[in-house]
Short mmCIF file of C-alpha atoms and ligand atoms in Angstrom, two decimals:
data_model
loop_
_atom_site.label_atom_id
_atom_site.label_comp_id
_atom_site.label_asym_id
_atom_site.label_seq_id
_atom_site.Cartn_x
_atom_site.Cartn_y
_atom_site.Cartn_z
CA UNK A 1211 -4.80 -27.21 -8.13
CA UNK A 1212 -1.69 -25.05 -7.80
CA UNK A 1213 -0.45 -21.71 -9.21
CA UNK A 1214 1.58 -19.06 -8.37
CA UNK A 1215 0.83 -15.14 -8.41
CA UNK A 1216 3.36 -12.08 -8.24
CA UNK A 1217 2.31 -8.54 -7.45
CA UNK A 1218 4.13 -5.20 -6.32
CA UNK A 1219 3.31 -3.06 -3.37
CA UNK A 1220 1.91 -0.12 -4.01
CA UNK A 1221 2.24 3.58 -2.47
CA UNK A 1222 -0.81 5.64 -1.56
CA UNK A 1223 -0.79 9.17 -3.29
CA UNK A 1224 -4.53 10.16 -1.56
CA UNK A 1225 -4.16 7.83 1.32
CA UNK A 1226 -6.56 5.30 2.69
CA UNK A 1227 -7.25 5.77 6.22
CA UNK A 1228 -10.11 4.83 7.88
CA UNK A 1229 -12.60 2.27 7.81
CA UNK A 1230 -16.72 3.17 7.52
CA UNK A 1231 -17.57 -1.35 7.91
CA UNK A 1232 -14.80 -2.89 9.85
CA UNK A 1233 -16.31 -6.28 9.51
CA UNK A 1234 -16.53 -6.08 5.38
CA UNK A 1235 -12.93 -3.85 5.46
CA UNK A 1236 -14.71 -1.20 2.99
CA UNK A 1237 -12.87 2.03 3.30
CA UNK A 1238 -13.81 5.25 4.74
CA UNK A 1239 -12.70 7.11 2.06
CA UNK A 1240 -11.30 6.48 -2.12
CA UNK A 1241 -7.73 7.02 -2.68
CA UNK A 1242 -5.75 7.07 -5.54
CA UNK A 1243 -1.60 5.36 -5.89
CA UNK A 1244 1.00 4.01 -7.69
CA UNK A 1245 1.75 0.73 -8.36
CA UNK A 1246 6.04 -0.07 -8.10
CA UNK A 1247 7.92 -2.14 -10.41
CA UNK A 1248 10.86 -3.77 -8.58
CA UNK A 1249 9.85 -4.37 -5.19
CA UNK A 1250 7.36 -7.83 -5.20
CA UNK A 1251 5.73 -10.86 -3.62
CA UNK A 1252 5.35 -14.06 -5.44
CA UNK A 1253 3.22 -16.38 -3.46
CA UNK A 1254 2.14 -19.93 -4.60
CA UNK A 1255 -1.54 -21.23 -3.69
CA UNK A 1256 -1.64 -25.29 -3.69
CA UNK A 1257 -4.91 -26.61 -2.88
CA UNK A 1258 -4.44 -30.25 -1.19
CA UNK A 1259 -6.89 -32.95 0.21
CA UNK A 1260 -4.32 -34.13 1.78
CA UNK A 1261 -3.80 -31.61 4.10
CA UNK A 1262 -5.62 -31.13 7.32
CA UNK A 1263 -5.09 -27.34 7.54
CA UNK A 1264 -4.17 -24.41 5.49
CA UNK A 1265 -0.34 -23.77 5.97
CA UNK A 1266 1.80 -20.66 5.10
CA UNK A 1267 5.12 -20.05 4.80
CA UNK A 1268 6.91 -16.29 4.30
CA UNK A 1269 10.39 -16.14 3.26
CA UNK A 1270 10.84 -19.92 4.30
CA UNK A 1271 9.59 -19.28 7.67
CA UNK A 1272 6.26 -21.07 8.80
CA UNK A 1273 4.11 -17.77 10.23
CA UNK A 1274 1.00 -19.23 12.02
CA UNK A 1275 -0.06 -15.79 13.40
CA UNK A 1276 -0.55 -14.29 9.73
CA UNK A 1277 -2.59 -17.63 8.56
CA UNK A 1278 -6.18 -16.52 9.75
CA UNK A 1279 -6.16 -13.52 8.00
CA UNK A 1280 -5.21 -15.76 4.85
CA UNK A 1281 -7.50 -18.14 5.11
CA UNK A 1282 -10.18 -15.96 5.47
CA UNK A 1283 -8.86 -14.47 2.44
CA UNK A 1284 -8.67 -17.89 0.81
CA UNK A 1285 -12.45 -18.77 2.14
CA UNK A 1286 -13.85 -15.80 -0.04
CA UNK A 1287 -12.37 -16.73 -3.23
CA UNK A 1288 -12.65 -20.60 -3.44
CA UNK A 1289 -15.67 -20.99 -0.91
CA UNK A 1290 -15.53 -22.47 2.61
CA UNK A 1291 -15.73 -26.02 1.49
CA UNK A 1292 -12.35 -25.42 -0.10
CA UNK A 1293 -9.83 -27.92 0.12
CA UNK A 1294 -6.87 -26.94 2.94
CA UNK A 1295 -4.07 -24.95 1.09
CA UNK A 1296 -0.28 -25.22 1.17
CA UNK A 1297 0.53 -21.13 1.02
CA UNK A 1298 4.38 -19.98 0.48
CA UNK A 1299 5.12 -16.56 -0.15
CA UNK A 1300 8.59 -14.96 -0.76
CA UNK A 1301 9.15 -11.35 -1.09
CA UNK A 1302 12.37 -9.19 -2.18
CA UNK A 1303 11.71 -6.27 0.86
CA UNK A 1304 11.09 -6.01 4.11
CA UNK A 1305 7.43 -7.27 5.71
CA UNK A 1306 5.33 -4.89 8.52
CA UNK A 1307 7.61 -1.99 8.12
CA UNK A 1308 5.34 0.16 6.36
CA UNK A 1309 5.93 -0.85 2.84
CA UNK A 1310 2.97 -2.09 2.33
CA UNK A 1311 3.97 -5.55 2.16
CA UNK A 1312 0.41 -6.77 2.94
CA UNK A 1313 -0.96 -5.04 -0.42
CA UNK A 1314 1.25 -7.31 -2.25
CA UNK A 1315 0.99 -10.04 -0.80
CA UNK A 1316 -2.84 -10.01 -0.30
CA UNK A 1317 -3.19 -9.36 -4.50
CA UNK A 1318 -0.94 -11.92 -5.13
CA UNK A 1319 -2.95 -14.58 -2.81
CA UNK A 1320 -6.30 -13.67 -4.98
CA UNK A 1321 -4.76 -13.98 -8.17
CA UNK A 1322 -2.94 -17.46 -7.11
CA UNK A 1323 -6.27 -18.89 -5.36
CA UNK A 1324 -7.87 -17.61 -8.01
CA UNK A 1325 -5.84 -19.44 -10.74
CA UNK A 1326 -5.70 -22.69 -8.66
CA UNK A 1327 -9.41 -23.12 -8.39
CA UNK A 1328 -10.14 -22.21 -11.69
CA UNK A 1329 -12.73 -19.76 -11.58
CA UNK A 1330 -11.09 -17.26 -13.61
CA UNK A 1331 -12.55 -14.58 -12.17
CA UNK A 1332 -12.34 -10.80 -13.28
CA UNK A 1333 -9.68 -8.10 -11.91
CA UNK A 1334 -12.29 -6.05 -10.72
CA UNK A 1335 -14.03 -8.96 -8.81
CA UNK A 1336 -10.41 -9.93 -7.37
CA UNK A 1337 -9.69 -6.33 -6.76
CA UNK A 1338 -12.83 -6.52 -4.26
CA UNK A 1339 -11.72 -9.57 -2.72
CA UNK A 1340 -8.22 -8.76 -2.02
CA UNK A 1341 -9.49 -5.47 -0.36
CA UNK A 1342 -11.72 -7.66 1.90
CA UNK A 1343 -8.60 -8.94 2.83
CA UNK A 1344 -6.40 -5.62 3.01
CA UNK A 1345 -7.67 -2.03 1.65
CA UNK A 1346 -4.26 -1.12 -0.11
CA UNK A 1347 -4.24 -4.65 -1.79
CA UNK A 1348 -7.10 -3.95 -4.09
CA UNK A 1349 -5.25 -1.00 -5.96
CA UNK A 1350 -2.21 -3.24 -6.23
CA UNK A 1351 -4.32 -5.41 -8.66
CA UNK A 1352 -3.65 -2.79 -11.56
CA UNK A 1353 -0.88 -1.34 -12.49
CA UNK A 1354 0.53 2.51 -12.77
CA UNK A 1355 -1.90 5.07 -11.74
CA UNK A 1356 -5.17 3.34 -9.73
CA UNK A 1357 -7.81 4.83 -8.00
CA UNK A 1358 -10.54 3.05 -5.38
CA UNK A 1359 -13.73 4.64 -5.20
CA UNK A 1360 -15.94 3.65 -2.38
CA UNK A 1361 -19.08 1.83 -4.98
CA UNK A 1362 -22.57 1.06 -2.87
CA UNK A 1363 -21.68 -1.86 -0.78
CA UNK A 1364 -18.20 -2.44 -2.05
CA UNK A 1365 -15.25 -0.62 -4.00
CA UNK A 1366 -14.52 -0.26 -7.47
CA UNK A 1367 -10.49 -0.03 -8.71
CA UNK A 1368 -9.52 1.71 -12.14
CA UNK A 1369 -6.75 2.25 -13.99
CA UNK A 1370 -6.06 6.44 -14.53
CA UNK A 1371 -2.93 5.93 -16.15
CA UNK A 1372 -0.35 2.74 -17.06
CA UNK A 1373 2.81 3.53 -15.98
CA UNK A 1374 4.64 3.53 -18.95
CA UNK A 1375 2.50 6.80 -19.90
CA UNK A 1376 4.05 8.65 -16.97
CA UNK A 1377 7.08 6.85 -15.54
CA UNK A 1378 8.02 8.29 -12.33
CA UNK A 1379 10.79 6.39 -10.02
CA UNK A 1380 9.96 5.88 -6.02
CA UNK A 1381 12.88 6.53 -3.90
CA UNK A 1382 12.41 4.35 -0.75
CA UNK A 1383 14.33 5.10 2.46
CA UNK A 1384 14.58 2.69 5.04
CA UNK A 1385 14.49 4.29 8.50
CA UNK A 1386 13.97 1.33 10.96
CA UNK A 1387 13.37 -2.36 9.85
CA UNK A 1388 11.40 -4.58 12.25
CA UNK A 1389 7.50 -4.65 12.58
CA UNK A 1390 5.40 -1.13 13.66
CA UNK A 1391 4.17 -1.28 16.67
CA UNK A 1392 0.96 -0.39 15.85
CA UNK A 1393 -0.74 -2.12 12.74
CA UNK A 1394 -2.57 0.39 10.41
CA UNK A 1395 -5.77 -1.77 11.03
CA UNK A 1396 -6.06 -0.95 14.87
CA UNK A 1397 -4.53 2.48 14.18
CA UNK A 1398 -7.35 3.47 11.70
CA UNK A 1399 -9.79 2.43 14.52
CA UNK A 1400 -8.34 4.57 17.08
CA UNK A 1401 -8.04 7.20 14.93
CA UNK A 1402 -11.63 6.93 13.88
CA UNK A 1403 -13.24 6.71 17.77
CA UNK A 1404 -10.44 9.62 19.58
CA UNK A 1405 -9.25 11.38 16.69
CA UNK A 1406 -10.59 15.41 16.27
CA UNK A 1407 -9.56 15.31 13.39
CA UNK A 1408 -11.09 12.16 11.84
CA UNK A 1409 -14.51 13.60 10.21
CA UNK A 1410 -13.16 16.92 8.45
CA UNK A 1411 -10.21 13.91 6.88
CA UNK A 1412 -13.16 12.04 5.68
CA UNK A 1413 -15.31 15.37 4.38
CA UNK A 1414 -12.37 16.78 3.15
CA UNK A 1415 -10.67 13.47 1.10
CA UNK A 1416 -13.27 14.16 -2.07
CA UNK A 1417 -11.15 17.79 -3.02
CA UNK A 1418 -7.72 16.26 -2.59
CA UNK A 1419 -8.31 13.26 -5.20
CA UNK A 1420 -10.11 15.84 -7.87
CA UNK A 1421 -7.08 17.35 -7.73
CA UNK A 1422 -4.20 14.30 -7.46
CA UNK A 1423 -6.78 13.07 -10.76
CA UNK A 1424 -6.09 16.19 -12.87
CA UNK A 1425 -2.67 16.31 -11.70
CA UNK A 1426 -2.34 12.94 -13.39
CA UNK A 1427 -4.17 13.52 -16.09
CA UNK A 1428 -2.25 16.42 -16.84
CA UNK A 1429 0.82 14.99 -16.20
CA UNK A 1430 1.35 17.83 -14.20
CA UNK A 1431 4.25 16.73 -11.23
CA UNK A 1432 4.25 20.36 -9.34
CA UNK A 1433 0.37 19.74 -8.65
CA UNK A 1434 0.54 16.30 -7.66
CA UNK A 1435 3.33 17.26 -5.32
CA UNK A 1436 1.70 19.53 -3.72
CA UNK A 1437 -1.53 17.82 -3.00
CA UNK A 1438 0.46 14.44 -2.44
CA UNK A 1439 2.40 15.83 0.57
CA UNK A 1440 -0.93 17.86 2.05
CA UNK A 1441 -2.72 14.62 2.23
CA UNK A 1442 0.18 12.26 3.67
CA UNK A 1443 1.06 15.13 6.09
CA UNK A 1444 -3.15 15.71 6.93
CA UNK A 1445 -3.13 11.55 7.47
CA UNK A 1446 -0.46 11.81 9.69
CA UNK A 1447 -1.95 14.84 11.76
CA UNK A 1448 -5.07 12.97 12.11
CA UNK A 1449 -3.05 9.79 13.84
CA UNK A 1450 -0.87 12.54 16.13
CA UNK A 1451 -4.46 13.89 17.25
CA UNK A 1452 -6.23 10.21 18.42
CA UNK A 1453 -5.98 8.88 22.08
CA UNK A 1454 -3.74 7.13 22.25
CA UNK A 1455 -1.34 9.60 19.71
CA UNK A 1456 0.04 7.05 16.91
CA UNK A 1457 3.19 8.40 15.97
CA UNK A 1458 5.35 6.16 13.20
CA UNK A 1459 7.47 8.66 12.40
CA UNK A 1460 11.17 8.50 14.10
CA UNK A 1461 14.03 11.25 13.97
CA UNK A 1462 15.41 9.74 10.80
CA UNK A 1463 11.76 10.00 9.09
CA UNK A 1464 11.66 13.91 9.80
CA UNK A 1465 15.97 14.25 8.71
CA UNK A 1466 14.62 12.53 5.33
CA UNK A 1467 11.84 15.18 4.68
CA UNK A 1468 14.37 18.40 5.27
CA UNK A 1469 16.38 16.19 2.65
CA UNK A 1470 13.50 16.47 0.31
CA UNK A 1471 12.86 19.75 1.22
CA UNK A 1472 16.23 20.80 0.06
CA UNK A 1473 16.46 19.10 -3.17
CA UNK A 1474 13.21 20.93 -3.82
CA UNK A 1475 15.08 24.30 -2.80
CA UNK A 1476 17.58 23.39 -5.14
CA UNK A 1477 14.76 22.53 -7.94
CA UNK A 1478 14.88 18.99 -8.12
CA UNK A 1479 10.97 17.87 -9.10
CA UNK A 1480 10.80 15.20 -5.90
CA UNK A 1481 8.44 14.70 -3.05
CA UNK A 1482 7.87 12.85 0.21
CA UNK A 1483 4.97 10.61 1.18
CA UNK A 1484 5.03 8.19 4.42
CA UNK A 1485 2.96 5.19 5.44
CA UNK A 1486 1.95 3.70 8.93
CA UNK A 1487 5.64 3.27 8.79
CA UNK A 1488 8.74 5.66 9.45
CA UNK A 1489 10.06 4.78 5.95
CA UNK A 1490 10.14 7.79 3.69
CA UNK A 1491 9.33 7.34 -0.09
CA UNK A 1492 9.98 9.71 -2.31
CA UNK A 1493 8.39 10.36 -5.82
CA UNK A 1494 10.85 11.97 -8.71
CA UNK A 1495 11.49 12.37 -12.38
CA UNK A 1496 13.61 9.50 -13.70
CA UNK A 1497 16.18 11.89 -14.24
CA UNK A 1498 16.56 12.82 -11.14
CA UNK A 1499 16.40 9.32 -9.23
CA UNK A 1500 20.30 8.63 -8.83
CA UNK A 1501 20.23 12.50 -6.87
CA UNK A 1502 17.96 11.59 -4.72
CA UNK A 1503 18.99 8.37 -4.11
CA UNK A 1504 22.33 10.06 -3.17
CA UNK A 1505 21.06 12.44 -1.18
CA UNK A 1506 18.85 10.07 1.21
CA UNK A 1507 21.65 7.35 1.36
CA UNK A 1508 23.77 10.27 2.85
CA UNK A 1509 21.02 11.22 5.12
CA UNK A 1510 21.71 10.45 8.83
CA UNK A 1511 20.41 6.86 10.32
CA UNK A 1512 18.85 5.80 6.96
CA UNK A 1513 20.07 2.42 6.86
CA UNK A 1514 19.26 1.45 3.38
CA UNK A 1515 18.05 2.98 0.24
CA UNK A 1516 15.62 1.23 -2.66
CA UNK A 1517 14.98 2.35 -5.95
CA UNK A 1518 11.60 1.28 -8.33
CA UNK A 1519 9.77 1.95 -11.42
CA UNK A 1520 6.37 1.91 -11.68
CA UNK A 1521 4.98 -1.12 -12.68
CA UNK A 1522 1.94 -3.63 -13.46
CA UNK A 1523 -0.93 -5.14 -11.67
CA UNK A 1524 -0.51 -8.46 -10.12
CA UNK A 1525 -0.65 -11.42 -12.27
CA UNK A 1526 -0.47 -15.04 -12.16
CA UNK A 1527 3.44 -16.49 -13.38
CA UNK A 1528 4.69 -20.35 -14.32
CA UNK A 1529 5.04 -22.47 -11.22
CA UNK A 1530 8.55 -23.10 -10.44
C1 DP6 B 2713 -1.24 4.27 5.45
O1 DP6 B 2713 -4.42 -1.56 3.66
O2 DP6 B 2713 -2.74 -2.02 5.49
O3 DP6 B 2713 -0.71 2.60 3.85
O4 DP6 B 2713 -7.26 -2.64 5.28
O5 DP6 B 2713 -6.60 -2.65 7.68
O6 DP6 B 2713 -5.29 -4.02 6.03
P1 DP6 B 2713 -6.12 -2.78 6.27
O7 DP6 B 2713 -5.14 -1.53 6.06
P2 DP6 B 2713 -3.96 -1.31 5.03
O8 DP6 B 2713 -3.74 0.28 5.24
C2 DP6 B 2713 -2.95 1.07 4.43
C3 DP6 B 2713 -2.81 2.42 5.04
C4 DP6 B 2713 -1.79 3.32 4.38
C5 DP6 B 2713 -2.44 4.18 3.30
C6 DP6 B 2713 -2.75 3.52 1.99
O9 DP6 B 2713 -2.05 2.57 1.57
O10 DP6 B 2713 -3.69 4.00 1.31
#
């Protein structure tokens, strides 16, 4: 009745934002990212009759405030009449800084659950339930290239490309560690009710993953630029809009961008996306990864730099 489960954030190319059933967590719109390599959460899942409550643990720290949100999640895969659960997680990055530490560790938790009940149910069916859990969680089920579609009544993950067919390397810089003050769940919200914004992101979303699909499909890194930084910047517009204005950016965030923006002047093939988070990622040829690397660790007030691959979907590991 144990197992353990690792998985890797993931970074939003065509970004989700926005929910259209808050209660069932189905996005608003699809979106399409890429799944890193180095960066992970292992989390073990021990179902115990023992126990009289689910517990968690994150980085060998009990967290009560994060356990309803997990046992909810653990509810929908092993049923309500599960046995209580003895949940420990451990990650190698920062959590709540807009690294999308809740994708990982919400793909991980299905997979584990999953594994510890039995069940042996399909990626696409944990994909679904991980989403319930945390949009961004059901693309970090696969690995490389993934796109959600919005399907009926639920969503539907795919793989467009493993990463080994394209390898591209993720440049992360840190900007400010510590949790965001606003989580992207209640930030979606406002930006859905006050945002002017909101509807033409939503109408528009359908044109900007036609083209970030080609662009992968065609291996083509000028065209997925392009349409990677209009969405992230068109995501972020729609937050500055809302009432109240949900700004995650800091003056380190925008310092990182004119870094980007001259690497790019200088031809390096790199570009910038940003979650609900002032971290700055940036998206290069391999070749080019130790340059930018350089080039953001010298960038004033970043206080640390990390480096990944693209890498797989989640998957269960040996207990240890
Ligand atoms: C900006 O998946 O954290 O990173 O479903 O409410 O848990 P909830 O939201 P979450 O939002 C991610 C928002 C984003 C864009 C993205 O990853 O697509």
């Amino acid at each position: 009745m144990k197992a353990t489960a690792r998985a890797q954030p993931n970074i939003a190319l065509i970004k989700y934002w926005g929910k259209r059933d808050v209660d069932r967590n189905l996005p608003a719109v699809g979106s399409i990212s890429i799944t890193l390599a180095d960066l992970s959460t292992t989390m073990s899942v021990e179902f115990d009759a023992s126990l009289r409550n689910d517990t968690l643990s994150v980085n060998d720290r009990d967290k009560p405030a994060m356990l309803p949100r997990v046992s909810a999640c653990l509810d929908n895969v092993a049923g309500k009449q599960r046995e209580a659960a003895r949940v420990i997680s451990s990650g190698n990055f920062p959590i709540a800084a807009g690294l999308a530490s809740s994708a990982s560790a919400f793909a991980a938790l299905v997979v584990a659950a999953d594994a510890a009940t039995g069940a042996g149910l399909d990626t696409a069916s944990l994909a679904s339930l991980a989403g319930a859990a945390s949009g961004s969680a059901a693309r970090s089920l696969y690995g490389g290239y993934a796109e959600l579609t919005n399907a009926g009544d639920d969503v539907a993950v795919r793989s467009l490309r493993s990463a080994d067919e394209w390898p591209l390397s993720v440049v992360v810089a840190i900007t400010a560690t510590g949790p965001k003050a606003v989580g992207s769940t209640e930030a979606m919200e406002i930006s859905r009710k006050t945002s002017p914004f909101y509807s033409r992101w939503v109408e528009q979303q359908e044109l900007d993953l036609a083209e970030a699909r080609a662009a992968i499909a065609e291996r083509d890194f000028g065209k997925l630029a392009s349409v990677a930084e209009h969405n992230c910047l068109k995501m972020h517009s729609v937050m500055w809009g809302s009432r109240p204005p949900v700004v995650y950016w800091n003056s380190a965030t925008l310092a990182c961008m004119q870094t980007i923006r001259a690497l790019q002047a200088r031809g390096v093939a790199v570009f910038f996306t940003i979650d609900a988070g002032p971290q700055l990622k940036a998206v290069c040829e391999p070749a080019d990864e130790a340059q930018v690397r350089e080039a953001l660790t010298a960038t004033e007030a970043v206080q640390d730099v990390l480096v990944s691959g693209l890498g797989k979907g989640a998957a269960q590991v040996a207990d240890g």
